[in-house]
Short mmCIF file of N, CA and C in Angstrom, two decimals:
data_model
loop_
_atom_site.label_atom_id
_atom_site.label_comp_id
_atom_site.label_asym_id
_atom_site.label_seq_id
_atom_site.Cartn_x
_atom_site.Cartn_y
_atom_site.Cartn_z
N UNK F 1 64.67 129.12 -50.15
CA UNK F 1 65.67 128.29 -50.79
C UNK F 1 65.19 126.86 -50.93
N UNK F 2 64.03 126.63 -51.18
CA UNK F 2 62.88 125.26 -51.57
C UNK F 2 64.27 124.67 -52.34
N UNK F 3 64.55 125.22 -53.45
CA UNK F 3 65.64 124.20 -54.36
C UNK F 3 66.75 123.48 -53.63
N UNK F 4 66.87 124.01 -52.54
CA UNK F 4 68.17 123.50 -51.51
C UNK F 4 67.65 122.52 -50.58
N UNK F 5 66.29 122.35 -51.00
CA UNK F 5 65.86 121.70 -49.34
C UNK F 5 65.47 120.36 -50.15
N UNK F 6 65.55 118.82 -49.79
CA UNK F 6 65.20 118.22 -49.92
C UNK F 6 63.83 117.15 -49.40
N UNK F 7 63.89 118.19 -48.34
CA UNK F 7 62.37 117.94 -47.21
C UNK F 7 62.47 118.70 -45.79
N UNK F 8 61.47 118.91 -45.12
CA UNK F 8 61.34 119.72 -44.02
C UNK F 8 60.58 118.96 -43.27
N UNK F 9 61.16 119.25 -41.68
CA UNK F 9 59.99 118.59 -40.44
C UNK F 9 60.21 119.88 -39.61
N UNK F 10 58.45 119.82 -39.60
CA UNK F 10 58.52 120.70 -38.83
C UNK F 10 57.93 120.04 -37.59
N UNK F 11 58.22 120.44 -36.22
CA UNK F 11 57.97 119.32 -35.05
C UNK F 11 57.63 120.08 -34.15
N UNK F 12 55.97 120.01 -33.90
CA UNK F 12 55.76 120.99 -32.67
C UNK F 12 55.90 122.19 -33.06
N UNK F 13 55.17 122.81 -33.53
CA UNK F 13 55.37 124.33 -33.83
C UNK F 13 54.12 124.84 -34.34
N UNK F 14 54.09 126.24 -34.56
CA UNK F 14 52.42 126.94 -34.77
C UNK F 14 53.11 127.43 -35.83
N UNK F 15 51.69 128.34 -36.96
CA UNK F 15 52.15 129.32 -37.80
C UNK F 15 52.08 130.35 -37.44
N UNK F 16 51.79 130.58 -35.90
CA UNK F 16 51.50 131.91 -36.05
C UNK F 16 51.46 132.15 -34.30
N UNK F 17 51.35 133.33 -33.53
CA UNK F 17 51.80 133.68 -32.30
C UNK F 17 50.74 135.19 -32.07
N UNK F 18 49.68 135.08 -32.82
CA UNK F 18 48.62 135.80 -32.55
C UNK F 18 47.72 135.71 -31.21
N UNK F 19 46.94 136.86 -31.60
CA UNK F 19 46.12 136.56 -30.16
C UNK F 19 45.14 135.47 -30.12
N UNK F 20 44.72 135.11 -31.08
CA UNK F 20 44.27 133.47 -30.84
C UNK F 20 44.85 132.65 -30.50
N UNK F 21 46.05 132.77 -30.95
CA UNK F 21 46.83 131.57 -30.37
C UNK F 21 47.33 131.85 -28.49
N UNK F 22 47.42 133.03 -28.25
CA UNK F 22 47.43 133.43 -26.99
C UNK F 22 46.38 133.06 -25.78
N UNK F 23 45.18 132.74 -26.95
CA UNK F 23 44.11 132.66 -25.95
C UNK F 23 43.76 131.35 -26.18
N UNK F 24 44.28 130.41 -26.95
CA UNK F 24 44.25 128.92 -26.91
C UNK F 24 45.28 128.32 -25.73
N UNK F 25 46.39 129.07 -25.58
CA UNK F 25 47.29 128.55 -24.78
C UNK F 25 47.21 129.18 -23.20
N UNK F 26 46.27 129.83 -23.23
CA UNK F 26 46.05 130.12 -21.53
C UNK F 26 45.33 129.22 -21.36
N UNK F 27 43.71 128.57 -22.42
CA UNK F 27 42.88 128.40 -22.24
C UNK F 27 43.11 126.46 -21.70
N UNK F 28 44.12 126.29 -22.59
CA UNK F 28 44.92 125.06 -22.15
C UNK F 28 45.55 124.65 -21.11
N UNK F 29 46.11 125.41 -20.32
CA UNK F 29 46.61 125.98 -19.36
C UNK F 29 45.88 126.03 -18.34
N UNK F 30 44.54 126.38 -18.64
CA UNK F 30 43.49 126.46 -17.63
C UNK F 30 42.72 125.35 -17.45
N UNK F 31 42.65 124.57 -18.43
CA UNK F 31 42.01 123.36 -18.55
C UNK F 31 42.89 122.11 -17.89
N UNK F 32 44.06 122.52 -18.04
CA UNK F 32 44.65 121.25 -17.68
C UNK F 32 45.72 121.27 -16.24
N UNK F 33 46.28 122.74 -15.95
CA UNK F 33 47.12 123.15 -15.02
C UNK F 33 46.38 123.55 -13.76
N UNK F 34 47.44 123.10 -12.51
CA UNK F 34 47.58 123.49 -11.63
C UNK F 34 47.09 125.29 -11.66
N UNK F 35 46.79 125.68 -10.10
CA UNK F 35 46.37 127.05 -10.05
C UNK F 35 48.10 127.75 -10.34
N UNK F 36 49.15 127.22 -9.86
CA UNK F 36 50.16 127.73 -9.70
C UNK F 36 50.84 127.81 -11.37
N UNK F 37 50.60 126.61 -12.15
CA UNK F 37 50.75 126.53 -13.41
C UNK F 37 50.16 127.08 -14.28
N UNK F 38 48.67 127.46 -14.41
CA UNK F 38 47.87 128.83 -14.44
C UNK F 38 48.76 129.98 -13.99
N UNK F 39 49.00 130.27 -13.18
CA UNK F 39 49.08 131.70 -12.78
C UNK F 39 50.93 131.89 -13.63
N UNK F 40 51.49 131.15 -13.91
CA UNK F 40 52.73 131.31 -14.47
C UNK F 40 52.07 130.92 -15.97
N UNK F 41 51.66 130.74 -16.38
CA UNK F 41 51.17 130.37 -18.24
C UNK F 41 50.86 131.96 -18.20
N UNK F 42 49.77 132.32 -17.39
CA UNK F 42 49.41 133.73 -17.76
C UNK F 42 50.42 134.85 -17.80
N UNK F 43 51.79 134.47 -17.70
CA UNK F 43 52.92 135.62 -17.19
C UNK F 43 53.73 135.54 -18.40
N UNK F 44 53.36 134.52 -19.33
CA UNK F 44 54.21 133.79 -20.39
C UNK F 44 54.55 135.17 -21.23
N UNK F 45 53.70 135.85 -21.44
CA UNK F 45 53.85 137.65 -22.41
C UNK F 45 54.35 138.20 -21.92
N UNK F 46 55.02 138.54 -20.91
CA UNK F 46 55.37 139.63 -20.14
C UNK F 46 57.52 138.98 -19.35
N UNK F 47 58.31 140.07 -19.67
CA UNK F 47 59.31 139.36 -20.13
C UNK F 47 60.26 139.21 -18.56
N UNK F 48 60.84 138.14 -18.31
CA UNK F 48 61.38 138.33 -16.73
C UNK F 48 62.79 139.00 -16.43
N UNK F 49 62.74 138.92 -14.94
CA UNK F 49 63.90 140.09 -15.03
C UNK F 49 65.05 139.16 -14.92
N UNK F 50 65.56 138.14 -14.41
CA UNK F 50 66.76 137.33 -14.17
C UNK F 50 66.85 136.05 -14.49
N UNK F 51 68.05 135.49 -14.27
CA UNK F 51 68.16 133.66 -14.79
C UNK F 51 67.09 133.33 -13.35
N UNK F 52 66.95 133.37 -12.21
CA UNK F 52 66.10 132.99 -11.25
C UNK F 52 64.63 133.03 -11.34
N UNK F 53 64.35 134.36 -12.00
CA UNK F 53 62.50 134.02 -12.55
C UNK F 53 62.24 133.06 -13.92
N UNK F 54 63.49 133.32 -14.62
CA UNK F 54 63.24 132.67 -15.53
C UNK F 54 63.14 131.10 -15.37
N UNK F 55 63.72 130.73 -14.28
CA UNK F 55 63.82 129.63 -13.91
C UNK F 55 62.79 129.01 -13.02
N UNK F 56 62.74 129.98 -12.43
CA UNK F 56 61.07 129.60 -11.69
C UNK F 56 59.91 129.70 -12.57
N UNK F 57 60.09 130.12 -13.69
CA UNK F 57 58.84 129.88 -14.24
C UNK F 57 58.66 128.35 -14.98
N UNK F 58 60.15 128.22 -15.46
CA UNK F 58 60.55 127.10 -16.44
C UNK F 58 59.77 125.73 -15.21
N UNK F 59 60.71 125.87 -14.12
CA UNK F 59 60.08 124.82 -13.32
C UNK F 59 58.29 124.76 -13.14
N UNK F 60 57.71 125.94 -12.71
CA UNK F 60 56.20 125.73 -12.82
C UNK F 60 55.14 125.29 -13.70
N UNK F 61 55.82 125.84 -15.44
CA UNK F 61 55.53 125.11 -16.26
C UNK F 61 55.74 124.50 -17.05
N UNK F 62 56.97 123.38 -16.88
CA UNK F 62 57.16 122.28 -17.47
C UNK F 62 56.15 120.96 -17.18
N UNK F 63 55.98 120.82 -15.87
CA UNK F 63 54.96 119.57 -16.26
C UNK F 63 53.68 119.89 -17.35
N UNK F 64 53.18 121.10 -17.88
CA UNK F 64 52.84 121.28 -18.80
C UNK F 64 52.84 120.58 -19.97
N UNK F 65 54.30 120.34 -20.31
CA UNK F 65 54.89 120.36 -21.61
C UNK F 65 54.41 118.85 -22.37
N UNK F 66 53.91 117.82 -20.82
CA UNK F 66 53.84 116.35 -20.97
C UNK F 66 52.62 116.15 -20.85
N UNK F 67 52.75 114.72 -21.81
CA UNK F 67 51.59 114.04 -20.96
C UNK F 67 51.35 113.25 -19.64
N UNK F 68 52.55 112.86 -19.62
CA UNK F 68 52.96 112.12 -18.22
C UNK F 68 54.19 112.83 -17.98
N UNK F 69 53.96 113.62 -16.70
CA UNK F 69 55.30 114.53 -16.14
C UNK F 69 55.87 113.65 -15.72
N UNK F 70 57.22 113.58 -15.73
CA UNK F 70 58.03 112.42 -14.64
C UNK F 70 59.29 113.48 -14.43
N UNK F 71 58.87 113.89 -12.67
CA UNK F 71 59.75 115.05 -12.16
C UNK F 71 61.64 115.02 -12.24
N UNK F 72 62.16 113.39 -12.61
CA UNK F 72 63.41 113.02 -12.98
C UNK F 72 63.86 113.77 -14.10
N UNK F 73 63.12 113.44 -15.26
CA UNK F 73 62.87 113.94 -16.84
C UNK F 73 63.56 115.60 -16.37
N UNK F 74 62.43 115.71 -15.67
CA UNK F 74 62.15 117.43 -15.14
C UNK F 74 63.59 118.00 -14.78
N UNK F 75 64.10 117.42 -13.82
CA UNK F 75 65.17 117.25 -13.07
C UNK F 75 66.47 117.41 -13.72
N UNK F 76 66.53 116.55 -14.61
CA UNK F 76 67.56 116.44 -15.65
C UNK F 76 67.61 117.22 -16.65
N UNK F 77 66.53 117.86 -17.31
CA UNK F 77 66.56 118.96 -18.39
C UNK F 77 66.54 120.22 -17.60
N UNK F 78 66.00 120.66 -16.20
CA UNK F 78 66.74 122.03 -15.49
C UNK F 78 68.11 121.60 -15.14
N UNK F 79 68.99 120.45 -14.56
CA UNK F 79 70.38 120.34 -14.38
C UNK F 79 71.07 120.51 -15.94
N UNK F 80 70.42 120.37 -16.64
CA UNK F 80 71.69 119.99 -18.08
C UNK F 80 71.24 121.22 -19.38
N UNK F 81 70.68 121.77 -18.73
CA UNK F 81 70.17 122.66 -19.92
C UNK F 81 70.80 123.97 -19.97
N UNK F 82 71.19 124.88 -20.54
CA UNK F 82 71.51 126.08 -20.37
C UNK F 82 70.42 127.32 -20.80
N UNK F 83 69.61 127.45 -20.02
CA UNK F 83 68.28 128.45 -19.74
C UNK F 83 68.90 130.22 -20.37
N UNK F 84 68.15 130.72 -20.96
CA UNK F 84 69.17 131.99 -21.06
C UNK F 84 67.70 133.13 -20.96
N UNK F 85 67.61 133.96 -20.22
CA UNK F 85 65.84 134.82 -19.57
C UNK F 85 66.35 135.72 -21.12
N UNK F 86 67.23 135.96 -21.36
CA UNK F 86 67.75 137.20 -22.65
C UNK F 86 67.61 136.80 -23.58
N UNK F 87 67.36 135.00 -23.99
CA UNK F 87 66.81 134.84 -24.96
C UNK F 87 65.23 134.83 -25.27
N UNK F 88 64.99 134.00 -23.94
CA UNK F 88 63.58 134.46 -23.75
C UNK F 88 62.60 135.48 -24.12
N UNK F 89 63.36 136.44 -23.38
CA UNK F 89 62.48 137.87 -23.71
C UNK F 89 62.67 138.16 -24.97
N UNK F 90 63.81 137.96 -25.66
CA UNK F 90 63.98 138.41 -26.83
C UNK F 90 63.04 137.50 -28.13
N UNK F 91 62.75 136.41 -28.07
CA UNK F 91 62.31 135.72 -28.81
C UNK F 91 60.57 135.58 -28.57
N UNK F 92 60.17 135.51 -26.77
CA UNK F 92 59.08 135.26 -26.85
C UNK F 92 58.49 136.54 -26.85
N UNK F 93 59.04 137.60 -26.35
CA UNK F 93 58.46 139.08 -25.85
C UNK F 93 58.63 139.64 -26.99
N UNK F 94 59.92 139.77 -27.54
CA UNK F 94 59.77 141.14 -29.12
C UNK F 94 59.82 139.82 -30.24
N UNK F 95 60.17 139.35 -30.53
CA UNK F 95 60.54 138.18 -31.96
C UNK F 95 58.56 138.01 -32.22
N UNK F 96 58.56 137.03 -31.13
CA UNK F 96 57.43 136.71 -31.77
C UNK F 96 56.06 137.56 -31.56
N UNK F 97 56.09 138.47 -30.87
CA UNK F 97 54.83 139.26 -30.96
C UNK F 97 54.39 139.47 -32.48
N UNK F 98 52.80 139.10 -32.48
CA UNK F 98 52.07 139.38 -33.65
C UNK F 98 52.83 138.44 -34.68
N UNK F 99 53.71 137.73 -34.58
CA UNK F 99 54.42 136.95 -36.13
C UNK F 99 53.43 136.07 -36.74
N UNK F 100 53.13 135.82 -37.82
CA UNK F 100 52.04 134.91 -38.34
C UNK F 100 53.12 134.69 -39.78
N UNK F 101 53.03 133.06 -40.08
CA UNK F 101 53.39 133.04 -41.41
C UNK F 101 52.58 132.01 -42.13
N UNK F 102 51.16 132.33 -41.51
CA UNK F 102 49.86 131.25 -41.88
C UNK F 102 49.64 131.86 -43.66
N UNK F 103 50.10 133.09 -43.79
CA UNK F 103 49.22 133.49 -44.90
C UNK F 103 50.68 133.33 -46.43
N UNK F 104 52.17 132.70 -45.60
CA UNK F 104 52.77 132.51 -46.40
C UNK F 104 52.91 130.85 -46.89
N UNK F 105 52.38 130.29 -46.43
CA UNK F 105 52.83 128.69 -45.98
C UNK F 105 52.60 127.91 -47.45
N UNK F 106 51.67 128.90 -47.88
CA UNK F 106 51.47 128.14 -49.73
C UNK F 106 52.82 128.13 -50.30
N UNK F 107 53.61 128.89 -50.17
CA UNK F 107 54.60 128.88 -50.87
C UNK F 107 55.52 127.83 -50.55
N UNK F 108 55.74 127.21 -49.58
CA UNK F 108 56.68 125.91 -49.38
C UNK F 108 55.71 124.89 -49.86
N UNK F 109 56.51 124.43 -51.20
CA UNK F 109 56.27 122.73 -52.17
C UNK F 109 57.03 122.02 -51.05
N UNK F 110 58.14 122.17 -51.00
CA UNK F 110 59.53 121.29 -49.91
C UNK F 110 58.36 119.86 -49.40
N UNK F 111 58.81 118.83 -50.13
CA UNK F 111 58.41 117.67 -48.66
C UNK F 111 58.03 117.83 -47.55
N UNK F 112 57.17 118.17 -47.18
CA UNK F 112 57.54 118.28 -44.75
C UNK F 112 56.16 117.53 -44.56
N UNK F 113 56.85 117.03 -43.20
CA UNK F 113 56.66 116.01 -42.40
C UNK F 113 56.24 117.12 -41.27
N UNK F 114 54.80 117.33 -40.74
CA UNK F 114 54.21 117.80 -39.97
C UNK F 114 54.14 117.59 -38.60
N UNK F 115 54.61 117.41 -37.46
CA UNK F 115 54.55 116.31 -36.86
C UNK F 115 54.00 117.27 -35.33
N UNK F 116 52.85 116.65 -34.41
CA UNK F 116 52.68 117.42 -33.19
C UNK F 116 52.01 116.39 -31.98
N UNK F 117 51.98 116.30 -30.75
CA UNK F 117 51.29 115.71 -30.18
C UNK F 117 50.75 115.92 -29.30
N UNK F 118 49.56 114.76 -29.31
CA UNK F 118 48.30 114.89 -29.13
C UNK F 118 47.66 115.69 -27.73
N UNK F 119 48.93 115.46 -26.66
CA UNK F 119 48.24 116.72 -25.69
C UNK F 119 49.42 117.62 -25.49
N UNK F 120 49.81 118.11 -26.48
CA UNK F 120 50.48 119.60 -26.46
C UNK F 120 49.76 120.54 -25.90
N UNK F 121 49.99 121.53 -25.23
CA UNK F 121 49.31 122.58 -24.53
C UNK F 121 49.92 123.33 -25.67
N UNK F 122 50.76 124.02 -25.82
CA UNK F 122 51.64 125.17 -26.51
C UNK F 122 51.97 125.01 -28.01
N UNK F 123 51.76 123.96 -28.37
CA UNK F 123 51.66 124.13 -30.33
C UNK F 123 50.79 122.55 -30.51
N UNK F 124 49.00 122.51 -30.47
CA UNK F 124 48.72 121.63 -30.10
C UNK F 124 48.63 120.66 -31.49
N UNK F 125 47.71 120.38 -31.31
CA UNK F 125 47.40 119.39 -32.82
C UNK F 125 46.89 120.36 -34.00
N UNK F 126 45.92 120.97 -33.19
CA UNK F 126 45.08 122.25 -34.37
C UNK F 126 45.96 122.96 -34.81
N UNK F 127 47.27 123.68 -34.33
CA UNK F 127 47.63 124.35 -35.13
C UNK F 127 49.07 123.84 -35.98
N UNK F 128 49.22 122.13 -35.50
CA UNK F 128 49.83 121.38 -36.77
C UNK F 128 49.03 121.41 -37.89
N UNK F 129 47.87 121.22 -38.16
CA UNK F 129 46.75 120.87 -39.14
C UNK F 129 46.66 122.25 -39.54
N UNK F 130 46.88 123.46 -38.93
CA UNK F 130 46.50 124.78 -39.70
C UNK F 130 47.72 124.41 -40.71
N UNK F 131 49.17 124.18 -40.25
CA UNK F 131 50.44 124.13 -41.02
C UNK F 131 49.94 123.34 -42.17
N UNK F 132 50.05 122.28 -41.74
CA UNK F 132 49.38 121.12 -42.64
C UNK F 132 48.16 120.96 -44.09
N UNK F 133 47.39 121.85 -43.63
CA UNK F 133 45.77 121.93 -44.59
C UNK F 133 46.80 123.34 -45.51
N UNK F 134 47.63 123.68 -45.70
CA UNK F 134 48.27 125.03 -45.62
C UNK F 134 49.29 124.23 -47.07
N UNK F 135 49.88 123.42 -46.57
CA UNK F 135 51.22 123.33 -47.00
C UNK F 135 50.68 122.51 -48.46
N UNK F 136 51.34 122.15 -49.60
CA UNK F 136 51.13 121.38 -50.51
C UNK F 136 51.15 120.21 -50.89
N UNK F 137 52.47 119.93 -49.98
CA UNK F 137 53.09 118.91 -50.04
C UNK F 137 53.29 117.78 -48.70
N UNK F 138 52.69 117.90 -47.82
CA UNK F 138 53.13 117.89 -46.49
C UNK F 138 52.29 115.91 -46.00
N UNK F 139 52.72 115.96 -45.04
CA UNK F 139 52.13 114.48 -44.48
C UNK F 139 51.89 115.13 -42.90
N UNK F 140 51.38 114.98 -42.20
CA UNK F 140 51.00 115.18 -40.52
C UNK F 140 50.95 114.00 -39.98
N UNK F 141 51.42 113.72 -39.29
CA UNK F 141 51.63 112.42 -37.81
C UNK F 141 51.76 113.15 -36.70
N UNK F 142 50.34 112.15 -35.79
CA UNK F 142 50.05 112.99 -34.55
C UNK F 142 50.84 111.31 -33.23
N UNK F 143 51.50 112.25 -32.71
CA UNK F 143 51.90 111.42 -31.78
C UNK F 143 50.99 111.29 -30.32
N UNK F 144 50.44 110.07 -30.40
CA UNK F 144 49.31 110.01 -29.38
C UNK F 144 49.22 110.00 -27.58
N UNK F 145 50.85 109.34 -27.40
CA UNK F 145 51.34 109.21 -26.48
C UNK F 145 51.82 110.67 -25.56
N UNK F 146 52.23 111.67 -26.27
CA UNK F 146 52.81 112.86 -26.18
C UNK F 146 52.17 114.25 -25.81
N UNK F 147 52.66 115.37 -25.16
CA UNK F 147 52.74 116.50 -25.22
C UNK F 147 53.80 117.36 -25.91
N UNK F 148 54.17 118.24 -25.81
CA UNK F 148 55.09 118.80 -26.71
C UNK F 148 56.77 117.96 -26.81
N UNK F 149 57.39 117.39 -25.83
CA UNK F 149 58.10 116.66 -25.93
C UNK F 149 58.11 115.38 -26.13
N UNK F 150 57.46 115.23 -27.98
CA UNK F 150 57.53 113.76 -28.28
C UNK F 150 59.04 112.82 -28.37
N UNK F 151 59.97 114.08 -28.74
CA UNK F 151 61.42 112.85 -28.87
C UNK F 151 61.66 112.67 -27.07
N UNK F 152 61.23 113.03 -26.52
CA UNK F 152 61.67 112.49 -25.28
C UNK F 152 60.23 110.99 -24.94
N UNK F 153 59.09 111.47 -24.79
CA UNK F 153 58.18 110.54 -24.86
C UNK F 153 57.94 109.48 -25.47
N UNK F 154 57.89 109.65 -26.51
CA UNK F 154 57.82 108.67 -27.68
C UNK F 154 59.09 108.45 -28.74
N UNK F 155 60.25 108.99 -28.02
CA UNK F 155 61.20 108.63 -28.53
C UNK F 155 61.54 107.86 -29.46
N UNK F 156 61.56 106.51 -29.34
CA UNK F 156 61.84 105.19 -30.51
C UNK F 156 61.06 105.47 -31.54
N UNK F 157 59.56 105.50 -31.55
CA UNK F 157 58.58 106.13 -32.48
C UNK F 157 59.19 107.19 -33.29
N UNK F 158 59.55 108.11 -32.59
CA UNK F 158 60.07 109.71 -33.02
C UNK F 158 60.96 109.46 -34.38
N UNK F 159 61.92 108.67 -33.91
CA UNK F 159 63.27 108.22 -34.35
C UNK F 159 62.73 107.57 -35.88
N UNK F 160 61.77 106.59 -35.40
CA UNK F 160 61.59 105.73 -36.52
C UNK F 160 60.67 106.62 -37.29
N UNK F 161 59.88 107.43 -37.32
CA UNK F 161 58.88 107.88 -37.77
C UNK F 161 59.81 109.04 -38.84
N UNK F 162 60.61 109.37 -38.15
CA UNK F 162 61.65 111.01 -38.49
C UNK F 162 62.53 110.40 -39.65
N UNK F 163 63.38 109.24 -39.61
CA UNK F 163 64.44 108.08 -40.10
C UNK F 163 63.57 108.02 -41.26
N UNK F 164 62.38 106.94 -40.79
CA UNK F 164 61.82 106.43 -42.50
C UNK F 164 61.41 107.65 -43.37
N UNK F 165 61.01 108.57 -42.75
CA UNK F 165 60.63 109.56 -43.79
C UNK F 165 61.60 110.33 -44.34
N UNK F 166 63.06 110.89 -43.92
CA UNK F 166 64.06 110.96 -44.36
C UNK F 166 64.39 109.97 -45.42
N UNK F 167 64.60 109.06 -44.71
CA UNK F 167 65.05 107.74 -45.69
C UNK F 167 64.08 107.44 -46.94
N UNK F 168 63.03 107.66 -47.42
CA UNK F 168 62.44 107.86 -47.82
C UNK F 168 62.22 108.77 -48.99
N UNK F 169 62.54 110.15 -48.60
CA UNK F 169 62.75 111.02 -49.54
C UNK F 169 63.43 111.02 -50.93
N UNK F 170 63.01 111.10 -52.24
CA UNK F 170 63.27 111.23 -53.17
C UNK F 170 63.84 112.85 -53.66
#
């Protein structure tokens, strides 16, 4: 529905959930995590049984998600969040197995605003730029400060970066 859309951001995200991308995100994981944060990245395929594993995993690998963990941050998004393991499994275990929409991406003209940062473990820079080199129409801004949670990190940036390009749009 391109005719309905007046622009797209896409923020943090892959085209695709293949086994390359499986083996970029352990490999990240391994490079940058704890043994304990390792050993829960590697469990990421395999689907849990309750809100309690699901939650223990969430806690092991969120400092992941940053570039600078700050365990408050941490603190406050497990108190205020509503975690659901049934969505989980459903989205990361059956949804996205094998999904790729690298080989459709020509088809969105739509405006979008690419946006990923720079030490994402889980949708890093490379596979903004796969989106990106892909799309027709598109702009990419890499947020330098960031891991996958740039509106929390780089927030004001986020805002202004997200705003003018909205605002912007013709």
């Amino acid at each position: 529905y391109q005719d309905r859309l007046k622009g797209l951001v896409l923020a943090v995200t892959m085209p695709a959930w293949d086994s390359g991308y499986r083996d970029m995100v352990l490999a990240n994981a391994r490079a940058r995590g704890t043994s304990e944060q390792i050993a829960a990245a590697e469990t990421m395929w395999t689907p849990v049984a309750d809100a309690d594993e699901f939650a223990e995993l969430g806690r092991k690998i969120l400092p992941l998600y940053f570039k600078r963990y700050d365990p408050e941050i941490g603190k406050k998004m497990a108190d205020e969040g509503y975690p659901s393991y049934q969505a989980y499994n459903r989205g990361f275990i059956e949804c996205l197995r094998d999904w790729s929409v690298v080989e459709r991406l020509g088809e969105i003209n739509t405006k979008t605003l690419v946006i990923a940062g720079a030490d994402d473990w889980i949708a890093p820079v490379e596979q903004a730029e796969r989106i990106h080199e892909r799309l027709p129409n598109s702009e990419l801004v890499v947020f330098e400060e960031s891991g996958h949670f740039i509106f929390i990190e780089e927030q004001e940036r986020y805002l202004e970066v997200v705003g003018n390009w909205i605002k912007n749009l013709k």
